[in-house]
Amino acid sequence: MQTSITIEVRPTEIDVMGHVNNAKYLEYMEWSREDWYNKVNLPFDTLTEMNVGTVTVNIDINYRKEALLGEHLTVTTEPVRKGRTSYVLKHVIHNGEGERVADAEVTSVTIDLKARKSVPIPAELGKAFE
């Protein structure tokens, strides 16, 4: 399932170059990832009840075009692939003109919250990749 959120670039997200600071794109993607989990019926509380956490272990990001103050950005998230304990979600950020601003593949691992060790992806999460 592909999901998307729209955000407006705020003054606190701008760096000395006058555009969105590179670290903010990761935050935008994190917000979109949280929205994706909610829409596949696996919000944080549900995962916690299952004693499962998700840990980001790799981010491969490409910055394509600068985003400026006041722009409206759309961040899409979709599942790409899953392994036994890890999975990849793809994020794409477009500006209001439909131009690609950034894209990334984010690899996460599911862990046992008590043991703090990786565990197989729960079936409920695996279904989101079908």
mmCIF file of N, CA and C in Angstrom:
data_model
loop_
_atom_site.group_PDB
_atom_site.id
_atom_site.type_symbol
_atom_site.label_atom_id
_atom_site.label_comp_id
_atom_site.label_asym_id
_atom_site.label_seq_id
_atom_site.Cartn_x
_atom_site.Cartn_y
_atom_site.Cartn_z
ATOM 1 N N MET A 1 0.843 -1.182 0.000
ATOM 2 C CA MET A 1 0.000 0.000 0.000
ATOM 3 C C MET A 1 0.888 1.245 0.000
ATOM 4 N N GLN A 2 0.595 2.158 -0.894
ATOM 5 C CA GLN A 2 1.291 3.440 -0.920
ATOM 6 C C GLN A 2 0.451 4.463 -0.168
ATOM 7 N N THR A 3 1.106 5.261 0.657
ATOM 8 C CA THR A 3 0.432 6.328 1.391
ATOM 9 C C THR A 3 1.144 7.644 1.123
ATOM 10 N N SER A 4 0.491 8.744 1.464
ATOM 11 C CA SER A 4 1.159 10.034 1.301
ATOM 12 C C SER A 4 0.649 11.039 2.322
ATOM 13 N N ILE A 5 1.532 11.962 2.654
ATOM 14 C CA ILE A 5 1.193 13.084 3.518
ATOM 15 C C ILE A 5 1.662 14.354 2.819
ATOM 16 N N THR A 6 1.052 15.476 3.174
ATOM 17 C CA THR A 6 1.472 16.769 2.640
ATOM 18 C C THR A 6 1.887 17.648 3.807
ATOM 19 N N ILE A 7 3.011 18.321 3.638
ATOM 20 C CA ILE A 7 3.513 19.213 4.679
ATOM 21 C C ILE A 7 3.844 20.576 4.071
ATOM 22 N N GLU A 8 3.878 21.575 4.911
ATOM 23 C CA GLU A 8 4.315 22.904 4.500
ATOM 24 C C GLU A 8 5.657 23.186 5.143
ATOM 25 N N VAL A 9 6.612 23.643 4.360
ATOM 26 C CA VAL A 9 7.947 23.949 4.879
ATOM 27 C C VAL A 9 7.861 25.149 5.813
ATOM 28 N N ARG A 10 8.346 24.977 7.025
ATOM 29 C CA ARG A 10 8.296 26.003 8.084
ATOM 30 C C ARG A 10 9.637 26.733 8.213
ATOM 31 N N PRO A 11 9.623 27.941 8.789
ATOM 32 C CA PRO A 11 10.869 28.714 8.944
ATOM 33 C C PRO A 11 11.963 27.972 9.716
ATOM 34 N N THR A 12 11.592 27.163 10.695
ATOM 35 C CA THR A 12 12.590 26.455 11.504
ATOM 36 C C THR A 12 13.263 25.313 10.750
ATOM 37 N N GLU A 13 12.792 25.015 9.540
ATOM 38 C CA GLU A 13 13.344 23.918 8.752
ATOM 39 C C GLU A 13 14.351 24.403 7.699
ATOM 40 N N ILE A 14 14.535 25.720 7.645
ATOM 41 C CA ILE A 14 15.402 26.341 6.647
ATOM 42 C C ILE A 14 16.798 26.534 7.223
ATOM 43 N N ASP A 15 17.827 26.260 6.408
ATOM 44 C CA ASP A 15 19.200 26.454 6.878
ATOM 45 C C ASP A 15 19.786 27.757 6.340
ATOM 46 N N VAL A 16 21.072 27.983 6.560
ATOM 47 C CA VAL A 16 21.711 29.237 6.152
ATOM 48 C C VAL A 16 21.756 29.417 4.631
ATOM 49 N N MET A 17 21.529 28.348 3.885
ATOM 50 C CA MET A 17 21.498 28.441 2.427
ATOM 51 C C MET A 17 20.126 28.902 1.922
ATOM 52 N N GLY A 18 19.150 29.014 2.828
ATOM 53 C CA GLY A 18 17.825 29.480 2.447
ATOM 54 C C GLY A 18 16.898 28.393 1.936
ATOM 55 N N HIS A 19 17.298 27.145 2.106
ATOM 56 C CA HIS A 19 16.441 26.023 1.694
ATOM 57 C C HIS A 19 16.333 25.016 2.849
ATOM 58 N N VAL A 20 15.507 23.987 2.660
ATOM 59 C CA VAL A 20 15.308 22.998 3.713
ATOM 60 C C VAL A 20 16.634 22.314 4.029
ATOM 61 N N ASN A 21 16.952 22.248 5.326
ATOM 62 C CA ASN A 21 18.150 21.572 5.785
ATOM 63 C C ASN A 21 18.057 20.084 5.473
ATOM 64 N N ASN A 22 19.157 19.483 5.068
ATOM 65 C CA ASN A 22 19.151 18.078 4.655
ATOM 66 C C ASN A 22 18.573 17.131 5.713
ATOM 67 N N ALA A 23 18.806 17.394 6.976
ATOM 68 C CA ALA A 23 18.304 16.508 8.034
ATOM 69 C C ALA A 23 16.778 16.535 8.128
ATOM 70 N N LYS A 24 16.171 17.628 7.715
ATOM 71 C CA LYS A 24 14.707 17.737 7.793
ATOM 72 C C LYS A 24 14.006 16.763 6.851
ATOM 73 N N TYR A 25 14.638 16.460 5.710
ATOM 74 C CA TYR A 25 14.031 15.503 4.783
ATOM 75 C C TYR A 25 13.848 14.148 5.462
ATOM 76 N N LEU A 26 14.814 13.773 6.291
ATOM 77 C CA LEU A 26 14.704 12.512 7.035
ATOM 78 C C LEU A 26 13.531 12.561 8.007
ATOM 79 N N GLU A 27 13.324 13.715 8.602
ATOM 80 C CA GLU A 27 12.193 13.887 9.515
ATOM 81 C C GLU A 27 10.865 13.805 8.751
ATOM 82 N N TYR A 28 10.798 14.438 7.598
ATOM 83 C CA TYR A 28 9.581 14.352 6.777
ATOM 84 C C TYR A 28 9.276 12.893 6.438
ATOM 85 N N MET A 29 10.315 12.154 6.094
ATOM 86 C CA MET A 29 10.135 10.737 5.756
ATOM 87 C C MET A 29 9.699 9.932 6.972
ATOM 88 N N GLU A 30 10.214 10.286 8.130
ATOM 89 C CA GLU A 30 9.800 9.603 9.360
ATOM 90 C C GLU A 30 8.315 9.844 9.624
ATOM 91 N N TRP A 31 7.847 11.067 9.421
ATOM 92 C CA TRP A 31 6.418 11.368 9.607
ATOM 93 C C TRP A 31 5.581 10.535 8.646
ATOM 94 N N SER A 32 6.050 10.419 7.412
ATOM 95 C CA SER A 32 5.322 9.649 6.411
ATOM 96 C C SER A 32 5.334 8.160 6.748
ATOM 97 N N ARG A 33 6.458 7.686 7.291
ATOM 98 C CA ARG A 33 6.553 6.279 7.696
ATOM 99 C C ARG A 33 5.559 5.982 8.810
ATOM 100 N N GLU A 34 5.449 6.881 9.776
ATOM 101 C CA GLU A 34 4.478 6.707 10.864
ATOM 102 C C GLU A 34 3.062 6.661 10.311
ATOM 103 N N ASP A 35 2.765 7.526 9.362
ATOM 104 C CA ASP A 35 1.449 7.517 8.721
ATOM 105 C C ASP A 35 1.210 6.186 8.010
ATOM 106 N N TRP A 36 2.244 5.646 7.338
ATOM 107 C CA TRP A 36 2.126 4.363 6.644
ATOM 108 C C TRP A 36 1.790 3.251 7.637
ATOM 109 N N TYR A 37 2.521 3.199 8.760
ATOM 110 C CA TYR A 37 2.235 2.179 9.783
ATOM 111 C C TYR A 37 0.786 2.287 10.256
ATOM 112 N N ASN A 38 0.330 3.501 10.495
ATOM 113 C CA ASN A 38 -1.054 3.687 10.945
ATOM 114 C C ASN A 38 -2.051 3.190 9.906
ATOM 115 N N LYS A 39 -1.796 3.471 8.641
ATOM 116 C CA LYS A 39 -2.743 3.096 7.588
ATOM 117 C C LYS A 39 -2.723 1.611 7.259
ATOM 118 N N VAL A 40 -1.658 0.899 7.629
ATOM 119 C CA VAL A 40 -1.645 -0.556 7.464
ATOM 120 C C VAL A 40 -2.040 -1.238 8.778
ATOM 121 N N ASN A 41 -2.637 -0.442 9.662
ATOM 122 C CA ASN A 41 -3.167 -0.931 10.947
ATOM 123 C C ASN A 41 -2.101 -1.493 11.878
ATOM 124 N N LEU A 42 -0.914 -0.877 11.848
ATOM 125 C CA LEU A 42 0.147 -1.252 12.766
ATOM 126 C C LEU A 42 0.736 -0.017 13.448
ATOM 127 N N PRO A 43 -0.127 0.739 14.152
ATOM 128 C CA PRO A 43 0.397 1.907 14.861
ATOM 129 C C PRO A 43 1.361 1.480 15.963
ATOM 130 N N PHE A 44 2.100 2.438 16.466
ATOM 131 C CA PHE A 44 3.111 2.205 17.507
ATOM 132 C C PHE A 44 2.567 1.377 18.665
ATOM 133 N N ASP A 45 1.371 1.721 19.140
ATOM 134 C CA ASP A 45 0.801 0.994 20.285
ATOM 135 C C ASP A 45 0.561 -0.477 19.966
ATOM 136 N N THR A 46 0.121 -0.772 18.765
ATOM 137 C CA THR A 46 -0.132 -2.163 18.374
ATOM 138 C C THR A 46 1.174 -2.951 18.335
ATOM 139 N N LEU A 47 2.198 -2.365 17.734
ATOM 140 C CA LEU A 47 3.492 -3.042 17.701
ATOM 141 C C LEU A 47 4.030 -3.258 19.112
ATOM 142 N N THR A 48 3.873 -2.266 19.964
ATOM 143 C CA THR A 48 4.344 -2.388 21.347
ATOM 144 C C THR A 48 3.626 -3.518 22.069
ATOM 145 N N GLU A 49 2.317 -3.631 21.864
ATOM 146 C CA GLU A 49 1.554 -4.729 22.469
ATOM 147 C C GLU A 49 2.063 -6.089 21.986
ATOM 148 N N MET A 50 2.620 -6.123 20.782
ATOM 149 C CA MET A 50 3.179 -7.360 20.225
ATOM 150 C C MET A 50 4.618 -7.575 20.692
ATOM 151 N N ASN A 51 5.147 -6.634 21.517
ATOM 152 C CA ASN A 51 6.537 -6.651 21.979
ATOM 153 C C ASN A 51 7.514 -6.516 20.810
ATOM 154 N N VAL A 52 7.117 -5.741 19.805
ATOM 155 C CA VAL A 52 7.947 -5.538 18.616
ATOM 156 C C VAL A 52 8.230 -4.055 18.434
ATOM 157 N N GLY A 53 9.477 -3.766 18.140
ATOM 158 C CA GLY A 53 9.879 -2.420 17.777
ATOM 159 C C GLY A 53 10.478 -2.437 16.389
ATOM 160 N N THR A 54 10.554 -1.274 15.773
ATOM 161 C CA THR A 54 11.200 -1.158 14.467
ATOM 162 C C THR A 54 12.375 -0.200 14.611
ATOM 163 N N VAL A 55 13.518 -0.613 14.096
ATOM 164 C CA VAL A 55 14.735 0.180 14.210
ATOM 165 C C VAL A 55 15.270 0.452 12.807
ATOM 166 N N THR A 56 15.512 1.709 12.504
ATOM 167 C CA THR A 56 16.093 2.076 11.223
ATOM 168 C C THR A 56 17.579 1.737 11.259
ATOM 169 N N VAL A 57 18.033 0.961 10.271
ATOM 170 C CA VAL A 57 19.437 0.548 10.245
ATOM 171 C C VAL A 57 20.200 1.104 9.041
ATOM 172 N N ASN A 58 19.479 1.603 8.037
ATOM 173 C CA ASN A 58 20.154 2.184 6.880
ATOM 174 C C ASN A 58 19.203 3.123 6.156
ATOM 175 N N ILE A 59 19.752 4.237 5.696
ATOM 176 C CA ILE A 59 18.997 5.165 4.859
ATOM 177 C C ILE A 59 19.865 5.515 3.659
ATOM 178 N N ASP A 60 19.331 5.269 2.472
ATOM 179 C CA ASP A 60 20.007 5.610 1.224
ATOM 180 C C ASP A 60 19.172 6.716 0.593
ATOM 181 N N ILE A 61 19.642 7.957 0.743
ATOM 182 C CA ILE A 61 18.843 9.115 0.325
ATOM 183 C C ILE A 61 19.524 9.883 -0.804
ATOM 184 N N ASN A 62 18.688 10.389 -1.702
ATOM 185 C CA ASN A 62 19.145 11.238 -2.800
ATOM 186 C C ASN A 62 18.425 12.571 -2.691
ATOM 187 N N TYR A 63 19.198 13.640 -2.671
ATOM 188 C CA TYR A 63 18.638 14.992 -2.661
ATOM 189 C C TYR A 63 18.636 15.475 -4.108
ATOM 190 N N ARG A 64 17.450 15.752 -4.646
ATOM 191 C CA ARG A 64 17.313 16.043 -6.068
ATOM 192 C C ARG A 64 17.129 17.527 -6.391
ATOM 193 N N LYS A 65 16.390 18.243 -5.537
ATOM 194 C CA LYS A 65 16.059 19.645 -5.814
ATOM 195 C C LYS A 65 15.795 20.325 -4.485
ATOM 196 N N GLU A 66 16.191 21.561 -4.360
ATOM 197 C CA GLU A 66 15.962 22.250 -3.095
ATOM 198 C C GLU A 66 14.481 22.554 -2.889
ATOM 199 N N ALA A 67 14.087 22.576 -1.621
ATOM 200 C CA ALA A 67 12.734 22.979 -1.237
ATOM 201 C C ALA A 67 12.867 24.259 -0.423
ATOM 202 N N LEU A 68 11.899 25.144 -0.597
ATOM 203 C CA LEU A 68 11.989 26.479 -0.009
ATOM 204 C C LEU A 68 10.858 26.748 0.978
ATOM 205 N N LEU A 69 11.051 27.763 1.760
ATOM 206 C CA LEU A 69 10.069 28.183 2.760
ATOM 207 C C LEU A 69 8.685 28.341 2.142
ATOM 208 N N GLY A 70 7.689 27.769 2.802
ATOM 209 C CA GLY A 70 6.306 27.904 2.373
ATOM 210 C C GLY A 70 5.853 26.900 1.332
ATOM 211 N N GLU A 71 6.784 26.170 0.742
ATOM 212 C CA GLU A 71 6.383 25.171 -0.258
ATOM 213 C C GLU A 71 5.591 24.048 0.404
ATOM 214 N N HIS A 72 4.682 23.483 -0.367
ATOM 215 C CA HIS A 72 3.939 22.310 0.082
ATOM 216 C C HIS A 72 4.580 21.084 -0.569
ATOM 217 N N LEU A 73 4.973 20.150 0.267
ATOM 218 C CA LEU A 73 5.638 18.945 -0.193
ATOM 219 C C LEU A 73 4.757 17.732 0.074
ATOM 220 N N THR A 74 4.752 16.810 -0.855
ATOM 221 C CA THR A 74 4.034 15.549 -0.683
ATOM 222 C C THR A 74 5.070 14.453 -0.507
ATOM 223 N N VAL A 75 4.911 13.687 0.569
ATOM 224 C CA VAL A 75 5.835 12.595 0.868
ATOM 225 C C VAL A 75 5.060 11.288 0.729
ATOM 226 N N THR A 76 5.499 10.434 -0.195
ATOM 227 C CA THR A 76 4.858 9.130 -0.357
ATOM 228 C C THR A 76 5.743 8.052 0.256
ATOM 229 N N THR A 77 5.079 7.021 0.740
ATOM 230 C CA THR A 77 5.769 5.878 1.335
ATOM 231 C C THR A 77 5.149 4.610 0.780
ATOM 232 N N GLU A 78 6.007 3.659 0.408
ATOM 233 C CA GLU A 78 5.499 2.373 -0.069
ATOM 234 C C GLU A 78 6.499 1.270 0.270
ATOM 235 N N PRO A 79 5.979 0.067 0.481
ATOM 236 C CA PRO A 79 6.867 -1.057 0.771
ATOM 237 C C PRO A 79 7.599 -1.494 -0.488
ATOM 238 N N VAL A 80 8.863 -1.895 -0.315
ATOM 239 C CA VAL A 80 9.670 -2.329 -1.447
ATOM 240 C C VAL A 80 9.981 -3.821 -1.356
ATOM 241 N N ARG A 81 10.576 -4.233 -0.244
ATOM 242 C CA ARG A 81 10.931 -5.651 -0.086
ATOM 243 C C ARG A 81 11.105 -5.974 1.394
ATOM 244 N N LYS A 82 11.001 -7.254 1.684
ATOM 245 C CA LYS A 82 11.199 -7.702 3.056
ATOM 246 C C LYS A 82 12.052 -8.946 3.071
ATOM 247 N N GLY A 83 12.794 -9.068 4.151
ATOM 248 C CA GLY A 83 13.585 -10.264 4.394
ATOM 249 C C GLY A 83 13.005 -10.984 5.593
ATOM 250 N N ARG A 84 13.852 -11.666 6.330
ATOM 251 C CA ARG A 84 13.380 -12.393 7.515
ATOM 252 C C ARG A 84 13.137 -11.439 8.683
ATOM 253 N N THR A 85 14.100 -10.542 8.948
ATOM 254 C CA THR A 85 13.961 -9.603 10.066
ATOM 255 C C THR A 85 14.005 -8.144 9.609
ATOM 256 N N SER A 86 14.317 -7.919 8.349
ATOM 257 C CA SER A 86 14.435 -6.544 7.856
ATOM 258 C C SER A 86 13.483 -6.298 6.692
ATOM 259 N N TYR A 87 13.223 -5.026 6.434
ATOM 260 C CA TYR A 87 12.352 -4.633 5.332
ATOM 261 C C TYR A 87 12.728 -3.235 4.881
ATOM 262 N N VAL A 88 12.330 -2.911 3.655
ATOM 263 C CA VAL A 88 12.673 -1.628 3.056
ATOM 264 C C VAL A 88 11.402 -0.893 2.649
ATOM 265 N N LEU A 89 11.336 0.374 3.039
ATOM 266 C CA LEU A 89 10.271 1.274 2.600
ATOM 267 C C LEU A 89 10.894 2.365 1.742
ATOM 268 N N LYS A 90 10.201 2.710 0.662
ATOM 269 C CA LYS A 90 10.674 3.769 -0.232
ATOM 270 C C LYS A 90 9.870 5.035 0.033
ATOM 271 N N HIS A 91 10.588 6.143 0.088
ATOM 272 C CA HIS A 91 9.972 7.455 0.263
ATOM 273 C C HIS A 91 10.333 8.333 -0.924
ATOM 274 N N VAL A 92 9.352 9.085 -1.414
ATOM 275 C CA VAL A 92 9.602 10.065 -2.470
ATOM 276 C C VAL A 92 8.934 11.365 -2.048
ATOM 277 N N ILE A 93 9.673 12.457 -2.171
ATOM 278 C CA ILE A 93 9.144 13.785 -1.847
ATOM 279 C C ILE A 93 9.048 14.598 -3.127
ATOM 280 N N HIS A 94 7.841 15.125 -3.392
ATOM 281 C CA HIS A 94 7.606 15.995 -4.546
ATOM 282 C C HIS A 94 7.181 17.372 -4.056
ATOM 283 N N ASN A 95 7.526 18.405 -4.825
ATOM 284 C CA ASN A 95 7.034 19.750 -4.517
ATOM 285 C C ASN A 95 5.686 19.970 -5.192
ATOM 286 N N GLY A 96 5.132 21.150 -5.025
ATOM 287 C CA GLY A 96 3.813 21.454 -5.573
ATOM 288 C C GLY A 96 3.745 21.415 -7.086
ATOM 289 N N GLU A 97 4.893 21.519 -7.753
ATOM 290 C CA GLU A 97 4.931 21.454 -9.216
ATOM 291 C C GLU A 97 5.129 20.020 -9.707
ATOM 292 N N GLY A 98 5.169 19.078 -8.773
ATOM 293 C CA GLY A 98 5.352 17.684 -9.143
ATOM 294 C C GLY A 98 6.797 17.278 -9.364
ATOM 295 N N GLU A 99 7.725 18.172 -9.046
ATOM 296 C CA GLU A 99 9.143 17.861 -9.216
ATOM 297 C C GLU A 99 9.648 17.049 -8.021
ATOM 298 N N ARG A 100 10.482 16.059 -8.313
ATOM 299 C CA ARG A 100 11.044 15.227 -7.247
ATOM 300 C C ARG A 100 12.105 16.021 -6.496
ATOM 301 N N VAL A 101 11.905 16.144 -5.199
ATOM 302 C CA VAL A 101 12.815 16.885 -4.340
ATOM 303 C C VAL A 101 13.843 15.938 -3.713
ATOM 304 N N ALA A 102 13.385 14.782 -3.272
ATOM 305 C CA ALA A 102 14.269 13.793 -2.650
ATOM 306 C C ALA A 102 13.601 12.431 -2.714
ATOM 307 N N ASP A 103 14.411 11.391 -2.606
ATOM 308 C CA ASP A 103 13.882 10.035 -2.499
ATOM 309 C C ASP A 103 14.859 9.216 -1.660
ATOM 310 N N ALA A 104 14.342 8.176 -1.052
ATOM 311 C CA ALA A 104 15.191 7.340 -0.195
ATOM 312 C C ALA A 104 14.599 5.954 -0.051
ATOM 313 N N GLU A 105 15.467 5.003 0.206
ATOM 314 C CA GLU A 105 15.061 3.682 0.656
ATOM 315 C C GLU A 105 15.562 3.552 2.081
ATOM 316 N N VAL A 106 14.633 3.204 2.973
ATOM 317 C CA VAL A 106 14.943 3.101 4.397
ATOM 318 C C VAL A 106 14.798 1.645 4.816
ATOM 319 N N THR A 107 15.871 1.090 5.337
ATOM 320 C CA THR A 107 15.863 -0.287 5.816
ATOM 321 C C THR A 107 15.662 -0.284 7.325
ATOM 322 N N SER A 108 14.702 -1.085 7.771
ATOM 323 C CA SER A 108 14.425 -1.226 9.201
ATOM 324 C C SER A 108 14.491 -2.694 9.583
ATOM 325 N N VAL A 109 14.706 -2.933 10.869
ATOM 326 C CA VAL A 109 14.749 -4.275 11.430
ATOM 327 C C VAL A 109 13.723 -4.327 12.556
ATOM 328 N N THR A 110 13.030 -5.457 12.662
ATOM 329 C CA THR A 110 12.108 -5.649 13.783
ATOM 330 C C THR A 110 12.880 -6.275 14.938
ATOM 331 N N ILE A 111 12.618 -5.743 16.136
ATOM 332 C CA ILE A 111 13.312 -6.245 17.323
ATOM 333 C C ILE A 111 12.319 -6.615 18.422
ATOM 334 N N ASP A 112 12.738 -7.514 19.279
ATOM 335 C CA ASP A 112 12.028 -7.834 20.513
ATOM 336 C C ASP A 112 12.325 -6.689 21.469
ATOM 337 N N LEU A 113 11.292 -6.010 21.945
ATOM 338 C CA LEU A 113 11.495 -4.825 22.777
ATOM 339 C C LEU A 113 12.167 -5.131 24.112
ATOM 340 N N LYS A 114 11.971 -6.318 24.640
ATOM 341 C CA LYS A 114 12.587 -6.669 25.928
ATOM 342 C C LYS A 114 14.020 -7.156 25.738
ATOM 343 N N ALA A 115 14.227 -8.063 24.808
ATOM 344 C CA ALA A 115 15.559 -8.637 24.582
ATOM 345 C C ALA A 115 16.470 -7.700 23.787
ATOM 346 N N ARG A 116 15.858 -6.733 23.059
ATOM 347 C CA ARG A 116 16.604 -5.784 22.225
ATOM 348 C C ARG A 116 17.427 -6.511 21.160
ATOM 349 N N LYS A 117 16.843 -7.580 20.626
ATOM 350 C CA LYS A 117 17.461 -8.374 19.572
ATOM 351 C C LYS A 117 16.494 -8.474 18.395
ATOM 352 N N SER A 118 17.041 -8.675 17.198
ATOM 353 C CA SER A 118 16.182 -8.797 16.021
ATOM 354 C C SER A 118 15.313 -10.045 16.113
ATOM 355 N N VAL A 119 14.114 -9.921 15.565
ATOM 356 C CA VAL A 119 13.155 -11.026 15.509
ATOM 357 C C VAL A 119 12.536 -11.039 14.119
ATOM 358 N N PRO A 120 11.981 -12.189 13.709
ATOM 359 C CA PRO A 120 11.314 -12.230 12.407
ATOM 360 C C PRO A 120 10.194 -11.185 12.307
ATOM 361 N N ILE A 121 10.003 -10.691 11.111
ATOM 362 C CA ILE A 121 8.942 -9.708 10.858
ATOM 363 C C ILE A 121 7.596 -10.343 11.207
ATOM 364 N N PRO A 122 6.787 -9.674 12.021
ATOM 365 C CA PRO A 122 5.470 -10.216 12.330
ATOM 366 C C PRO A 122 4.629 -10.392 11.066
ATOM 367 N N ALA A 123 3.788 -11.402 11.060
ATOM 368 C CA ALA A 123 2.929 -11.690 9.896
ATOM 369 C C ALA A 123 2.109 -10.468 9.513
ATOM 370 N N GLU A 124 1.630 -9.728 10.503
ATOM 371 C CA GLU A 124 0.791 -8.552 10.235
ATOM 372 C C GLU A 124 1.558 -7.508 9.415
ATOM 373 N N LEU A 125 2.840 -7.351 9.707
ATOM 374 C CA LEU A 125 3.674 -6.413 8.942
ATOM 375 C C LEU A 125 4.022 -6.998 7.574
ATOM 376 N N GLY A 126 4.297 -8.276 7.548
ATOM 377 C CA GLY A 126 4.621 -8.940 6.276
ATOM 378 C C GLY A 126 3.524 -8.810 5.253
ATOM 379 N N LYS A 127 2.259 -8.825 5.712
ATOM 380 C CA LYS A 127 1.113 -8.707 4.808
ATOM 381 C C LYS A 127 1.122 -7.393 4.044
ATOM 382 N N ALA A 128 1.680 -6.352 4.622
ATOM 383 C CA ALA A 128 1.724 -5.041 3.976
ATOM 384 C C ALA A 128 2.618 -5.059 2.737
ATOM 385 N N PHE A 129 3.428 -6.102 2.579
ATOM 386 C CA PHE A 129 4.339 -6.209 1.439
ATOM 387 C C PHE A 129 3.784 -7.088 0.337
ATOM 388 N N GLU A 130 2.584 -7.634 0.528
ATOM 389 C CA GLU A 130 1.992 -8.524 -0.478
ATOM 390 C C GLU A 130 1.290 -7.741 -1.561
#
